[in-house]
Tab-separated table of C-alpha atoms in Angstrom:
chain	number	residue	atom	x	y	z
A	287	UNK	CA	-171.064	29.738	54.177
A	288	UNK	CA	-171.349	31.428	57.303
A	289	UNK	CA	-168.712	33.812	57.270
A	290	UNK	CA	-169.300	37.055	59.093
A	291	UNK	CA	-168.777	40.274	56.059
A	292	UNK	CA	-166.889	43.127	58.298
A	293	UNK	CA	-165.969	46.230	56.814
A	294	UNK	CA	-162.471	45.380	57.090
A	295	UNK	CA	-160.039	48.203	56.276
A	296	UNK	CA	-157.197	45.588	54.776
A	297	UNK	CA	-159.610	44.872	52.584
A	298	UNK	CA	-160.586	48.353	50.925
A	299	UNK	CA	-158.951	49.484	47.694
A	300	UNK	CA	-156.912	48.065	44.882
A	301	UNK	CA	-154.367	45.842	45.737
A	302	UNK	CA	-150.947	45.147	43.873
A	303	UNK	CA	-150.347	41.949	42.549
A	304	UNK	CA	-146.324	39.635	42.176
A	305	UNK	CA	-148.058	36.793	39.818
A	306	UNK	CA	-146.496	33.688	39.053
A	307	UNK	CA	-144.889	32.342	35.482
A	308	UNK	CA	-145.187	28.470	33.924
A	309	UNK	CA	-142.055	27.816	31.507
A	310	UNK	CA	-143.724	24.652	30.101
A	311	UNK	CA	-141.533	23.437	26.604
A	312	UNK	CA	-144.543	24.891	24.382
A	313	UNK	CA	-143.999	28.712	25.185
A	314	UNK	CA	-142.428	30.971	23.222
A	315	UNK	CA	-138.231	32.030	24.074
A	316	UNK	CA	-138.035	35.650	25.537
A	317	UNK	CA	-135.583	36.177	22.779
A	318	UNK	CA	-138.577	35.580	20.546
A	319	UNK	CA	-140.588	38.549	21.712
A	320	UNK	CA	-142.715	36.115	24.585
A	321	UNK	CA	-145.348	38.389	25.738
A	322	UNK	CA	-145.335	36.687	29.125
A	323	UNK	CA	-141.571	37.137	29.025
A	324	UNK	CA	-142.479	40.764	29.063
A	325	UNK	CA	-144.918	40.999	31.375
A	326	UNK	CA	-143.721	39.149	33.799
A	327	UNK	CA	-140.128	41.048	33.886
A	328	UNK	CA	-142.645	43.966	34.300
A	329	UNK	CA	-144.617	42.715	36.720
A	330	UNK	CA	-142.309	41.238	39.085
A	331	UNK	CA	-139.572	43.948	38.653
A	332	UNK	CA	-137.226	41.415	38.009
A	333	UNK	CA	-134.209	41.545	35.342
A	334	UNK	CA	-134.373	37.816	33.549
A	335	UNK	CA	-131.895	38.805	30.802
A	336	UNK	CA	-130.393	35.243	31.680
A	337	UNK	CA	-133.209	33.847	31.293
A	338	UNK	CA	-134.705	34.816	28.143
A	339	UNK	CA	-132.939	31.839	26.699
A	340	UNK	CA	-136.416	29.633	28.165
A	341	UNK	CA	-139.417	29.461	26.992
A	342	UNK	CA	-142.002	31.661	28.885
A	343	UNK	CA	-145.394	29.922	28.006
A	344	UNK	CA	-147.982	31.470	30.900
A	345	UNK	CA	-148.509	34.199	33.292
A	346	UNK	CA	-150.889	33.028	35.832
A	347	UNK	CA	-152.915	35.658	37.798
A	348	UNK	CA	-155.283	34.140	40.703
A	349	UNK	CA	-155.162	31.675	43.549
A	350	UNK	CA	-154.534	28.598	42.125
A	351	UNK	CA	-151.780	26.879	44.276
A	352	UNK	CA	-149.360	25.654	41.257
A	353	UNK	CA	-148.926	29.309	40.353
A	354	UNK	CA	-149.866	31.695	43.340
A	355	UNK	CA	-150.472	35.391	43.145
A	356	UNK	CA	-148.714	37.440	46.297
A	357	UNK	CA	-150.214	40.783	47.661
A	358	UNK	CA	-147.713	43.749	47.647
A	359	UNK	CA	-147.282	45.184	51.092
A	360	UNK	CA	-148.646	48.411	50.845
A	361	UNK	CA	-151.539	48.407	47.712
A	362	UNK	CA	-150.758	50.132	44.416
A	363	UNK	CA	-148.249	52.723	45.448
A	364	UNK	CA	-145.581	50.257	46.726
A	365	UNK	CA	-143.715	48.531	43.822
A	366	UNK	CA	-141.048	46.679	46.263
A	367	UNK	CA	-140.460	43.136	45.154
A	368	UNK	CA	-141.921	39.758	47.032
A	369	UNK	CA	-139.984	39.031	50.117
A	370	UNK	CA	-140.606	35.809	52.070
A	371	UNK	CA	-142.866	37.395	54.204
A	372	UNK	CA	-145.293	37.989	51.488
A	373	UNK	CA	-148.914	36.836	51.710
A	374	UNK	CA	-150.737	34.978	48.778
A	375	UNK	CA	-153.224	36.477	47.161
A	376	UNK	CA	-155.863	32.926	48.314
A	377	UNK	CA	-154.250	33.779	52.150
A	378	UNK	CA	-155.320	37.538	51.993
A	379	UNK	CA	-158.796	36.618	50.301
A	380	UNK	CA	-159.078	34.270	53.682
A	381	UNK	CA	-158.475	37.000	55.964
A	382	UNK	CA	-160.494	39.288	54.607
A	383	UNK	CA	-163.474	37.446	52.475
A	384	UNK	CA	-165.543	40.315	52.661
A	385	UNK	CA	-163.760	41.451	49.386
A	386	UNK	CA	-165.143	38.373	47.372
A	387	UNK	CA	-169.062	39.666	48.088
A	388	UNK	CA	-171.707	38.278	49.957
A	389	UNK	CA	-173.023	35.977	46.902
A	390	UNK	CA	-169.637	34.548	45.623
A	391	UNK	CA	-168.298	33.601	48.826
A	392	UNK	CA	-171.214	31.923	49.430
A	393	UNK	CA	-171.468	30.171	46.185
A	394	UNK	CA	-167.166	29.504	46.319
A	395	UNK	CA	-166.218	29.907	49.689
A	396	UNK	CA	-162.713	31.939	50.822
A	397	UNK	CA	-161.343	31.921	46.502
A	398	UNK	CA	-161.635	33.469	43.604
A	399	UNK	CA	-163.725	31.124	41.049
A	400	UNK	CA	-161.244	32.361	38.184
A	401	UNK	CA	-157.744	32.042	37.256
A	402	UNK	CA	-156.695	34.620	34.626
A	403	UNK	CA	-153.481	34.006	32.204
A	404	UNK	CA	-151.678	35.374	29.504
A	405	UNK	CA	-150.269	32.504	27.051
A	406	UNK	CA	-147.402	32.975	24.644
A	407	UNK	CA	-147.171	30.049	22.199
A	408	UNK	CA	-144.804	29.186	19.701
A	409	UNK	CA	-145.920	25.310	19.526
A	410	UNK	CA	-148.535	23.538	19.682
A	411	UNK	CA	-150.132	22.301	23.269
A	412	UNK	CA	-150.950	18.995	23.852
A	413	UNK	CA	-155.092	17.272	22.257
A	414	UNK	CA	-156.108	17.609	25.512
A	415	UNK	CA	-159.839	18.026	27.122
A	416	UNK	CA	-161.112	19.238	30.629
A	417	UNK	CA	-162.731	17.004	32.747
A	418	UNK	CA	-166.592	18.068	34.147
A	419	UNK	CA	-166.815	18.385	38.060
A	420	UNK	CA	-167.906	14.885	38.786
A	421	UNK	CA	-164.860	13.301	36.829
A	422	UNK	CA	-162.506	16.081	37.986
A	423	UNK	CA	-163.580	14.729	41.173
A	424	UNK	CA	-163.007	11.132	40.470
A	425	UNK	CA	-159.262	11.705	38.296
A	426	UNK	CA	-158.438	13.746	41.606
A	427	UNK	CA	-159.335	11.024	43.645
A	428	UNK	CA	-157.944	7.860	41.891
A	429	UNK	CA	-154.728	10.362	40.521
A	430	UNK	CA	-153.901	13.385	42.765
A	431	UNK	CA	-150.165	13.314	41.725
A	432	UNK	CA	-151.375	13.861	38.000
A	433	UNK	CA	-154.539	15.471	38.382
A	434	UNK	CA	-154.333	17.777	41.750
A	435	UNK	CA	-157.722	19.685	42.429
A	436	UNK	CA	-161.064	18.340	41.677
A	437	UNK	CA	-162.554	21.003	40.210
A	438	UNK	CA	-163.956	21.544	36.244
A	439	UNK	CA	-161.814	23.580	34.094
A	440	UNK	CA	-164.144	25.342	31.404
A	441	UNK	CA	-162.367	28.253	29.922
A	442	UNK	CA	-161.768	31.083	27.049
A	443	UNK	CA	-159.542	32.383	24.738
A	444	UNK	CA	-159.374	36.054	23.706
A	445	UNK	CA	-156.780	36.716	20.992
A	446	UNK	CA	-154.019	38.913	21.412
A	447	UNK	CA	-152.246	38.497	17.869
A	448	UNK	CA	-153.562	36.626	15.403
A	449	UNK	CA	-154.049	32.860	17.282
A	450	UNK	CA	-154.427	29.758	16.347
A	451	UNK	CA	-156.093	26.472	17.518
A	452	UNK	CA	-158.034	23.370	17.310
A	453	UNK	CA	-161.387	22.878	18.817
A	454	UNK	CA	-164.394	20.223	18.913
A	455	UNK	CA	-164.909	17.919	16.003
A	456	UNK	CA	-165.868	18.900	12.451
A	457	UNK	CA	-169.400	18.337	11.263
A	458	UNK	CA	-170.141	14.686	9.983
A	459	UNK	CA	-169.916	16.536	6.370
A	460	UNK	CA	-166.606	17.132	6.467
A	461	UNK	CA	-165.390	14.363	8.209
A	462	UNK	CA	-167.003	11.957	5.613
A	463	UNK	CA	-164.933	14.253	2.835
A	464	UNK	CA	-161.557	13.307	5.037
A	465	UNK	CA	-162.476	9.623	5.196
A	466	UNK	CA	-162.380	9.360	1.383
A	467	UNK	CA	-159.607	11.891	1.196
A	468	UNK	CA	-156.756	10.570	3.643
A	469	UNK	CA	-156.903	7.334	3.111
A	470	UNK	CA	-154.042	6.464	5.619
A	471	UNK	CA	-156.764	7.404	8.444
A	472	UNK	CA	-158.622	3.959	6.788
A	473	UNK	CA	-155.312	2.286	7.925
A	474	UNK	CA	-155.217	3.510	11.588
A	475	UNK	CA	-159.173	3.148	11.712
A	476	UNK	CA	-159.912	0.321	10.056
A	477	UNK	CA	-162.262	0.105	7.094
A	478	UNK	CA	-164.978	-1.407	8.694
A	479	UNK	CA	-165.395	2.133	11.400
A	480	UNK	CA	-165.258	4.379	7.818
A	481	UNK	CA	-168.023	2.534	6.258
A	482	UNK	CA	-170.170	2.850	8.902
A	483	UNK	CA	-169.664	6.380	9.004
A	484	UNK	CA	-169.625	6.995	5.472
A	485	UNK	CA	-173.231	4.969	5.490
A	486	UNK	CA	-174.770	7.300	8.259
A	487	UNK	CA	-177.786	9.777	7.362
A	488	UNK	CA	-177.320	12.936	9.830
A	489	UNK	CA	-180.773	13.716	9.852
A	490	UNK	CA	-182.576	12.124	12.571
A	491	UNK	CA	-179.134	9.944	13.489
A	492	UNK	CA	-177.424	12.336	16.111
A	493	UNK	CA	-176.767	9.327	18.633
A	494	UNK	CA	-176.038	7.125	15.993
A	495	UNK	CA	-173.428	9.910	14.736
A	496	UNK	CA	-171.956	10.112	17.888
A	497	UNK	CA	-171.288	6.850	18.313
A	498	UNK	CA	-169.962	5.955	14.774
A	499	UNK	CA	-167.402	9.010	15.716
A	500	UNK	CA	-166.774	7.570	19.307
A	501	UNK	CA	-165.343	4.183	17.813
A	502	UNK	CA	-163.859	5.770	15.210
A	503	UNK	CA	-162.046	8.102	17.325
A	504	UNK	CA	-160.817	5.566	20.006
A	505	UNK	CA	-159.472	3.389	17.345
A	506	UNK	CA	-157.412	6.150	16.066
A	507	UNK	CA	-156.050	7.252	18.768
A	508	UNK	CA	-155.170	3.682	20.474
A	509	UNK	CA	-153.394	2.707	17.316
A	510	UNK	CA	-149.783	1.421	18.467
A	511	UNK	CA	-146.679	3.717	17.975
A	512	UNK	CA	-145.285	1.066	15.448
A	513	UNK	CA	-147.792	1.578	13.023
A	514	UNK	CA	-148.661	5.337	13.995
A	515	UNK	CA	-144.454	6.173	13.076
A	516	UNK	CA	-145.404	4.202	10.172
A	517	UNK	CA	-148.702	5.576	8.653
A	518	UNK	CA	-147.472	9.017	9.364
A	519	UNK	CA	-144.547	8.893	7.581
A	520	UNK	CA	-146.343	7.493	4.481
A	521	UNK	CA	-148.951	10.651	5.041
A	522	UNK	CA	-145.965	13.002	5.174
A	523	UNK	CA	-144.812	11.298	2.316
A	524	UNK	CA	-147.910	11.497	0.328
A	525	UNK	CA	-148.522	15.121	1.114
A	526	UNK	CA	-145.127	16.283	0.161
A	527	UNK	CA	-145.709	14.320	-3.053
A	528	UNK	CA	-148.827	16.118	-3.858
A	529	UNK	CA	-147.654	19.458	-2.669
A	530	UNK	CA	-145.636	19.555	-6.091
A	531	UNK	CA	-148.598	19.444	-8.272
A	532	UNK	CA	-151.413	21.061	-6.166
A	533	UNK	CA	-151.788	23.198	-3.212
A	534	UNK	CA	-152.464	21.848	0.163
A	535	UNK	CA	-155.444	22.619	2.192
A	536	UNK	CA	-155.056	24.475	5.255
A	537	UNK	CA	-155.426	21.659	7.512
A	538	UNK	CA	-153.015	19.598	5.181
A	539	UNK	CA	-150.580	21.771	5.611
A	540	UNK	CA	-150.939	22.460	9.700
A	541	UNK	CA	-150.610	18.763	9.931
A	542	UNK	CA	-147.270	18.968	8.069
A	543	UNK	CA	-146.368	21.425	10.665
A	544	UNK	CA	-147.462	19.300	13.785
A	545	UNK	CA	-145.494	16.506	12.388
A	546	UNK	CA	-142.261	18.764	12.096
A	547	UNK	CA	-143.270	19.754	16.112
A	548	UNK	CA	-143.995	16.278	17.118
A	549	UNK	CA	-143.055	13.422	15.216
A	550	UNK	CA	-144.527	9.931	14.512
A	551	UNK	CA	-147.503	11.033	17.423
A	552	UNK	CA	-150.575	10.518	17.167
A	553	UNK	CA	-152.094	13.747	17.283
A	554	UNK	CA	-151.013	14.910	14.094
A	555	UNK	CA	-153.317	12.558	12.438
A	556	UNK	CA	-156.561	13.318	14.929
A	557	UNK	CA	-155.894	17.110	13.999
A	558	UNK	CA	-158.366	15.700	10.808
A	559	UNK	CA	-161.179	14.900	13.425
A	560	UNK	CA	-160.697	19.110	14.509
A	561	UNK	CA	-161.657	22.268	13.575
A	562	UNK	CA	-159.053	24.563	12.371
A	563	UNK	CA	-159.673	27.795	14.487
A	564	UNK	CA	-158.214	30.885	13.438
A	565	UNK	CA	-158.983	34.142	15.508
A	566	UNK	CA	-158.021	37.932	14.669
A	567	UNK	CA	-156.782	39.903	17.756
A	568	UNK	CA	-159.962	40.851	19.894
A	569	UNK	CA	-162.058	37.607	19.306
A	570	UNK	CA	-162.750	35.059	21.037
A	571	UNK	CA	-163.125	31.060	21.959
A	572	UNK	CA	-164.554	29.403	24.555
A	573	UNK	CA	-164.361	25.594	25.200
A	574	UNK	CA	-166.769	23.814	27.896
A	575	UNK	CA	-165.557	20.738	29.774
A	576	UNK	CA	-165.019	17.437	27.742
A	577	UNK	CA	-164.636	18.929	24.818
A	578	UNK	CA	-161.107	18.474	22.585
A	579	UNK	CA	-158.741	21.093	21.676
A	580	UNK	CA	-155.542	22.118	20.978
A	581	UNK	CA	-154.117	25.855	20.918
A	582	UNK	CA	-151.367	25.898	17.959
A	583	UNK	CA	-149.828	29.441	18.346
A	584	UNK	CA	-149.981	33.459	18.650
A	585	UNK	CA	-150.699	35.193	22.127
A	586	UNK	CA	-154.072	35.078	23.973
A	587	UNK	CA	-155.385	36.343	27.335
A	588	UNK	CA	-157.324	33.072	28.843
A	589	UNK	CA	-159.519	32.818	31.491
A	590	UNK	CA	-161.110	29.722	33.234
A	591	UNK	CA	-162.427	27.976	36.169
A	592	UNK	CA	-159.953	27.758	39.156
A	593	UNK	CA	-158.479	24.245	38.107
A	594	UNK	CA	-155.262	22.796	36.087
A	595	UNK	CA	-156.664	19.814	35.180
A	596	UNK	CA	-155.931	18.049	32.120
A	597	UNK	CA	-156.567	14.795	30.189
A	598	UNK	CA	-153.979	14.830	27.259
A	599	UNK	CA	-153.982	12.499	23.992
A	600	UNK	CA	-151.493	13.520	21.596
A	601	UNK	CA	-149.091	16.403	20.467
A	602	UNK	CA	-147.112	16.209	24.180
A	603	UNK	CA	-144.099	14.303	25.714
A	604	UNK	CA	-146.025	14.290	28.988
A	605	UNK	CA	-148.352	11.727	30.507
A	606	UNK	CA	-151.543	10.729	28.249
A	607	UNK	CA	-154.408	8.925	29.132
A	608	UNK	CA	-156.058	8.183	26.157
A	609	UNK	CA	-158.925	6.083	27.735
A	610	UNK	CA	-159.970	8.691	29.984
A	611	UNK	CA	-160.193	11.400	27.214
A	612	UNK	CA	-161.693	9.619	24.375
A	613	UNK	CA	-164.872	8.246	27.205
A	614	UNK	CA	-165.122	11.720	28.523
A	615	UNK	CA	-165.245	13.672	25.271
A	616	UNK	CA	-168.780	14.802	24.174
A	617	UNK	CA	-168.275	13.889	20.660
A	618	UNK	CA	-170.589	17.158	19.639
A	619	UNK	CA	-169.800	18.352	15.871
A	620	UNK	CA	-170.094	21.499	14.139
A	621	UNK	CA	-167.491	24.617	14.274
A	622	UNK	CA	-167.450	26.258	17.489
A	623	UNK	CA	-169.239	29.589	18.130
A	624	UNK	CA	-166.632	32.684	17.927
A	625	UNK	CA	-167.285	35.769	20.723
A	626	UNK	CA	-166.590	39.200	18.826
A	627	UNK	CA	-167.475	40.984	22.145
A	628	UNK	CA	-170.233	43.716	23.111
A	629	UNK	CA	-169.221	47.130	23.828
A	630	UNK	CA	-169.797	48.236	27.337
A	631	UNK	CA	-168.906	51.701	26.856
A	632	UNK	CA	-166.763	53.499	24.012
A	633	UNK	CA	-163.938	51.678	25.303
A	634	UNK	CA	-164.786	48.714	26.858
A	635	UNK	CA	-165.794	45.356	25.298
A	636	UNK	CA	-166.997	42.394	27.368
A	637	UNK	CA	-166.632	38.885	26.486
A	638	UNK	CA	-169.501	36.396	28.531
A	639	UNK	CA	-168.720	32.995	27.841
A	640	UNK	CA	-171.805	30.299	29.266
A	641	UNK	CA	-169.991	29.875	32.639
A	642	UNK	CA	-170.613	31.083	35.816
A	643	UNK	CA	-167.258	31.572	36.690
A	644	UNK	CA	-165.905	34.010	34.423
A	645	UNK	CA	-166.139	37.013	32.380
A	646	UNK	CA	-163.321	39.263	30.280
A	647	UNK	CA	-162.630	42.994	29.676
A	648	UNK	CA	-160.988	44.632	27.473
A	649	UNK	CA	-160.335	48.074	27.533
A	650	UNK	CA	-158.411	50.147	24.874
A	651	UNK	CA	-158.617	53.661	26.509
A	652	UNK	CA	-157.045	56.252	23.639
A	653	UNK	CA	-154.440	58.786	24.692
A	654	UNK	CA	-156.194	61.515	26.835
A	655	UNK	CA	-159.606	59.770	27.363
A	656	UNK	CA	-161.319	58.190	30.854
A	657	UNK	CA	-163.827	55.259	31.347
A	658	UNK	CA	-165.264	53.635	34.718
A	659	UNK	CA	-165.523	49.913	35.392
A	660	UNK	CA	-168.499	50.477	37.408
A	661	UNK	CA	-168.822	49.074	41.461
A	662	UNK	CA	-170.067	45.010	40.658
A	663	UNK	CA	-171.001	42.403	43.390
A	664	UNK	CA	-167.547	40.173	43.060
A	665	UNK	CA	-163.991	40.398	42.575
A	666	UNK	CA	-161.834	41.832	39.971
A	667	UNK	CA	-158.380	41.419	38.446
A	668	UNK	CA	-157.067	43.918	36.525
A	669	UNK	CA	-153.960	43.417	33.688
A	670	UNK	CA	-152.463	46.582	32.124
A	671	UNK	CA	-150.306	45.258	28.973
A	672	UNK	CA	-149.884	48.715	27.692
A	673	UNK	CA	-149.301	52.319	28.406
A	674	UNK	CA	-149.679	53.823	31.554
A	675	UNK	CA	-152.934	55.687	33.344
A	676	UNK	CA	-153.778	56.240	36.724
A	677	UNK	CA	-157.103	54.191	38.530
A	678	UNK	CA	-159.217	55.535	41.005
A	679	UNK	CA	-161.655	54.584	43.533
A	680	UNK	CA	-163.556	56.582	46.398
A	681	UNK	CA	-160.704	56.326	48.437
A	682	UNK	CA	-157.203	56.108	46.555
A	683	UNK	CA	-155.766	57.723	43.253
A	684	UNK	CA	-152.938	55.717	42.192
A	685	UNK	CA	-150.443	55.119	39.208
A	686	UNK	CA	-150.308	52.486	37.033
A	687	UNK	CA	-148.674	51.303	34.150
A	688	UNK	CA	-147.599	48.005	31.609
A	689	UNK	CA	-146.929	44.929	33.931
A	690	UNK	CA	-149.161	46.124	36.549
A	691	UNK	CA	-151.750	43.362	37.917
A	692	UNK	CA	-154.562	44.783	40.648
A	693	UNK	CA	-156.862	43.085	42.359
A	694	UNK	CA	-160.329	44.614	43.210
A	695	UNK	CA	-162.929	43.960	45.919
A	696	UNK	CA	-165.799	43.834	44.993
A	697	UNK	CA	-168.961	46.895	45.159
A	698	UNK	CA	-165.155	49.213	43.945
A	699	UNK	CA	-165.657	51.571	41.514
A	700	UNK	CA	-162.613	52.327	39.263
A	701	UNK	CA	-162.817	55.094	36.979
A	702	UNK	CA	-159.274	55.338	34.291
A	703	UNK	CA	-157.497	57.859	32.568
A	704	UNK	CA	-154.469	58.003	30.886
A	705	UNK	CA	-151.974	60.170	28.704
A	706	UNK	CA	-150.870	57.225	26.611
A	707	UNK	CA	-152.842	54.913	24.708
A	708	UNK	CA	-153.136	52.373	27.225
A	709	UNK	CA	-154.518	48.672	26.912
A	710	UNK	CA	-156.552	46.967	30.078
A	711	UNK	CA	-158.102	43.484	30.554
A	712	UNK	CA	-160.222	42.680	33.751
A	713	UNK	CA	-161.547	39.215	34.693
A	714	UNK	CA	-164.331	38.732	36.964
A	715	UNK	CA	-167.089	36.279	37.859
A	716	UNK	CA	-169.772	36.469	35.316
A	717	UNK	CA	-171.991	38.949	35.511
A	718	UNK	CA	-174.955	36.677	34.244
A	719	UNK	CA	-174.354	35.334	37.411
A	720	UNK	CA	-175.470	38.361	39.195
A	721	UNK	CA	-178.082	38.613	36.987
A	722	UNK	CA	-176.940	41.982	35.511
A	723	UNK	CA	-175.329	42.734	32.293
């Protein structure tokens, strides 16, 4: 892109950040202790004591247009509130792209490659999958009222609280152990799909796998809503039944659960298909494009690709296209692989997912001590979700504190202190991408 880089003094420094918030029906209440609820009274300075009644689901940090970020007049040290004369963060970027770097802005042009989010959830979200570039580009295309950018959405998870989700199919093993076990998947399936599964070798038969759990898959989930209400409620039934004499499996028991959440859908019955992910605070999942999942509950910080697409299946009111998402899936088994993080210093951990677009921080800096985020080619957003510190660079020493959300230009230095314990998360483009670690 040929953008002339000026040393432009708007863009210097660390700049203050008004973020946006998504009360979709899945979040959890601000009465129920919503971290977004939090941060986002925090953060935009705002007293939503009426409002705690909703649910507060996301906090969306970035560029993204259905949930824009707006630059604070006057950097770090001004705290006044978003007036209508406010610039978005994308619009400021634009004006002064020199704060992306020289090697994002020409791989992404005038935006950040990253959106960065904290999710509070209390139910589950929607089987959904993320569509690769060249079908985000075609679902934009044939669909811009449902799907509105046409970029891929690949993105990670990093546990907050103990969270909770499902993610990519379970190993031809285990599914063959749920085939004989639940036998009102037979009904929705159709014997005929089982046997040919049950029949298939793994060794040597990966294509062959696939394909057996394509069909199967498909069938299941395009089974009508007459007999869907009606298998489900015998499974309910059943489990109940068998609850009295021995005790349910984990995933028996979450699909009780989905079924009190979202009855008579279909989703409750793929959950068999999924793994059952459970993360402690501080680890993390990352999901490529076209492959399923659903996030069940506990808080998370997530980062992904700049997109909000999504192809949806099951566990939702909302619009599904089940066509779309059972051709696009990848139909890979096996558990998915968990990130526990690297230390980058004492007090910083970095999570580096397989994508070019993103990376995560996550800094717990103890009462007293300092760190530096050293100066990196690309852009930076920085979360505090706890305690307060001050952040420096060459040319500013500012305060900060819980709610706070900074942007950084990139080649910034930032070296933290504080006199509380104070908790820090920074997204940026991923480093491997740079080709530094």
């Amino acid at each position: 892109m040929e953008i002339e880089l000026k040393n432009n003094h708007q863009g210097g420094g660390l700049k203050r950040l008004k973020c946006s918030v998504q009360n979709y029906d899945w979040g959890k209440k601000g009465t129920e202790g919503s971290e977004v609820a939090r941060l986002y009274e925090l953060n935009s300075g705002s007293d939503i004591e009426l409002e705690k009644k909703k649910p507060f689901a996301e906090f969306w940090m970035g560029t993204h247009g259905s949930g824009p970020s707006f630059v604070v007049e006057g950097g770090v040290e001004n705290g006044d509130s978003i007036g209508s004369g406010s610039m978005s963060l994308k619009e400021w970027i634009c004006k002064n792209p020199n704060v992306l770097g020289e090697k994002v802005l020409d791989k992404w042009g005038c935006d950040l490659p990253f959106l960065f989010k904290v999710l509070s959830v209390a139910k589950a979200l929607s089987i959904q999958a993320h569509p690769d570039k060249e079908l985000a580009k075609v679902l934009n295309k044939l669909h811009p009222n449902l799907y509105k950018d046409d970029n891929h959405k690949p993105e990670m998870a990093l546990a907050v609280t103990e969270f909770e989700a499902l993610c990519s199919f379970i190993s031809l093993e285990e599914l063959k152990s749920v085939l004989r076990d639940v036998p009102e998947i037979v009904e929705l399936v159709g014997s005929a799909e089982v046997n040919k599964l049950l029949q298939i070798n793994e060794h040597g038969h990966e294509e062959k796998v696939k394909s057996g759990l394509r069909s199967a898959f498909t069938q299941l989930m395009s089974a009508s809503k007459e007999m869907t209400a009606e298998v489900i409620s015998n499974l309910k039934g059943r489990l109940y039944t068998e609850s009295k004499i021995r005790q349910l499996t984990g995933k028996e028991q979450l699909v009780l659960q989905l079924e009190k959440q979202y009855p008579a859908d279909i989703g409750v019955v793929s959950a068999f298909f999924l793994n059952y992910v459970k993360l402690n605070p501080g680890e993390a999942l990352y999901i490529g494009a076209n492959e399923p999942h659903a996030y069940l509950y506990g808080e998370c910080i997530e980062c992904m690709a700049t997109s909000d697409n999504v192809v949806r299946a099951g566990l939702t009111p909302k619009n599904l296209d089940i066509q779309a998402l059972c051709s696009m899936l990848t139909y890979k088994q096996g558990f998915p692989e968990i990130l526990q993080g690297f230390p980058l210093s004492p007090y910083i951990t970095r999570y580096l997912p397989p994508f070019d677009e993103f990376e995560v921080d996550r800094c717990i800096l103890p009462r007293g001590a300092a760190t530096v985020f050293p100066a990196i080619p690309g852009p930076s957003i920085f979360l505090l979700t706890a305690g307060e510190g001050k952040m420096c660079t060459e040319s500013s020493k500012d305060v900060v504190m819980e709610g706070d959300v900074l942007f950084a230009p990139a080649n910034t230095e930032i070296s933290v202190s504080t006199t509380s314990e104070l908790h820090l998360y920074r997204a940026g483009v991923n480093s491997r991408f740079f080709q530094i670690l």
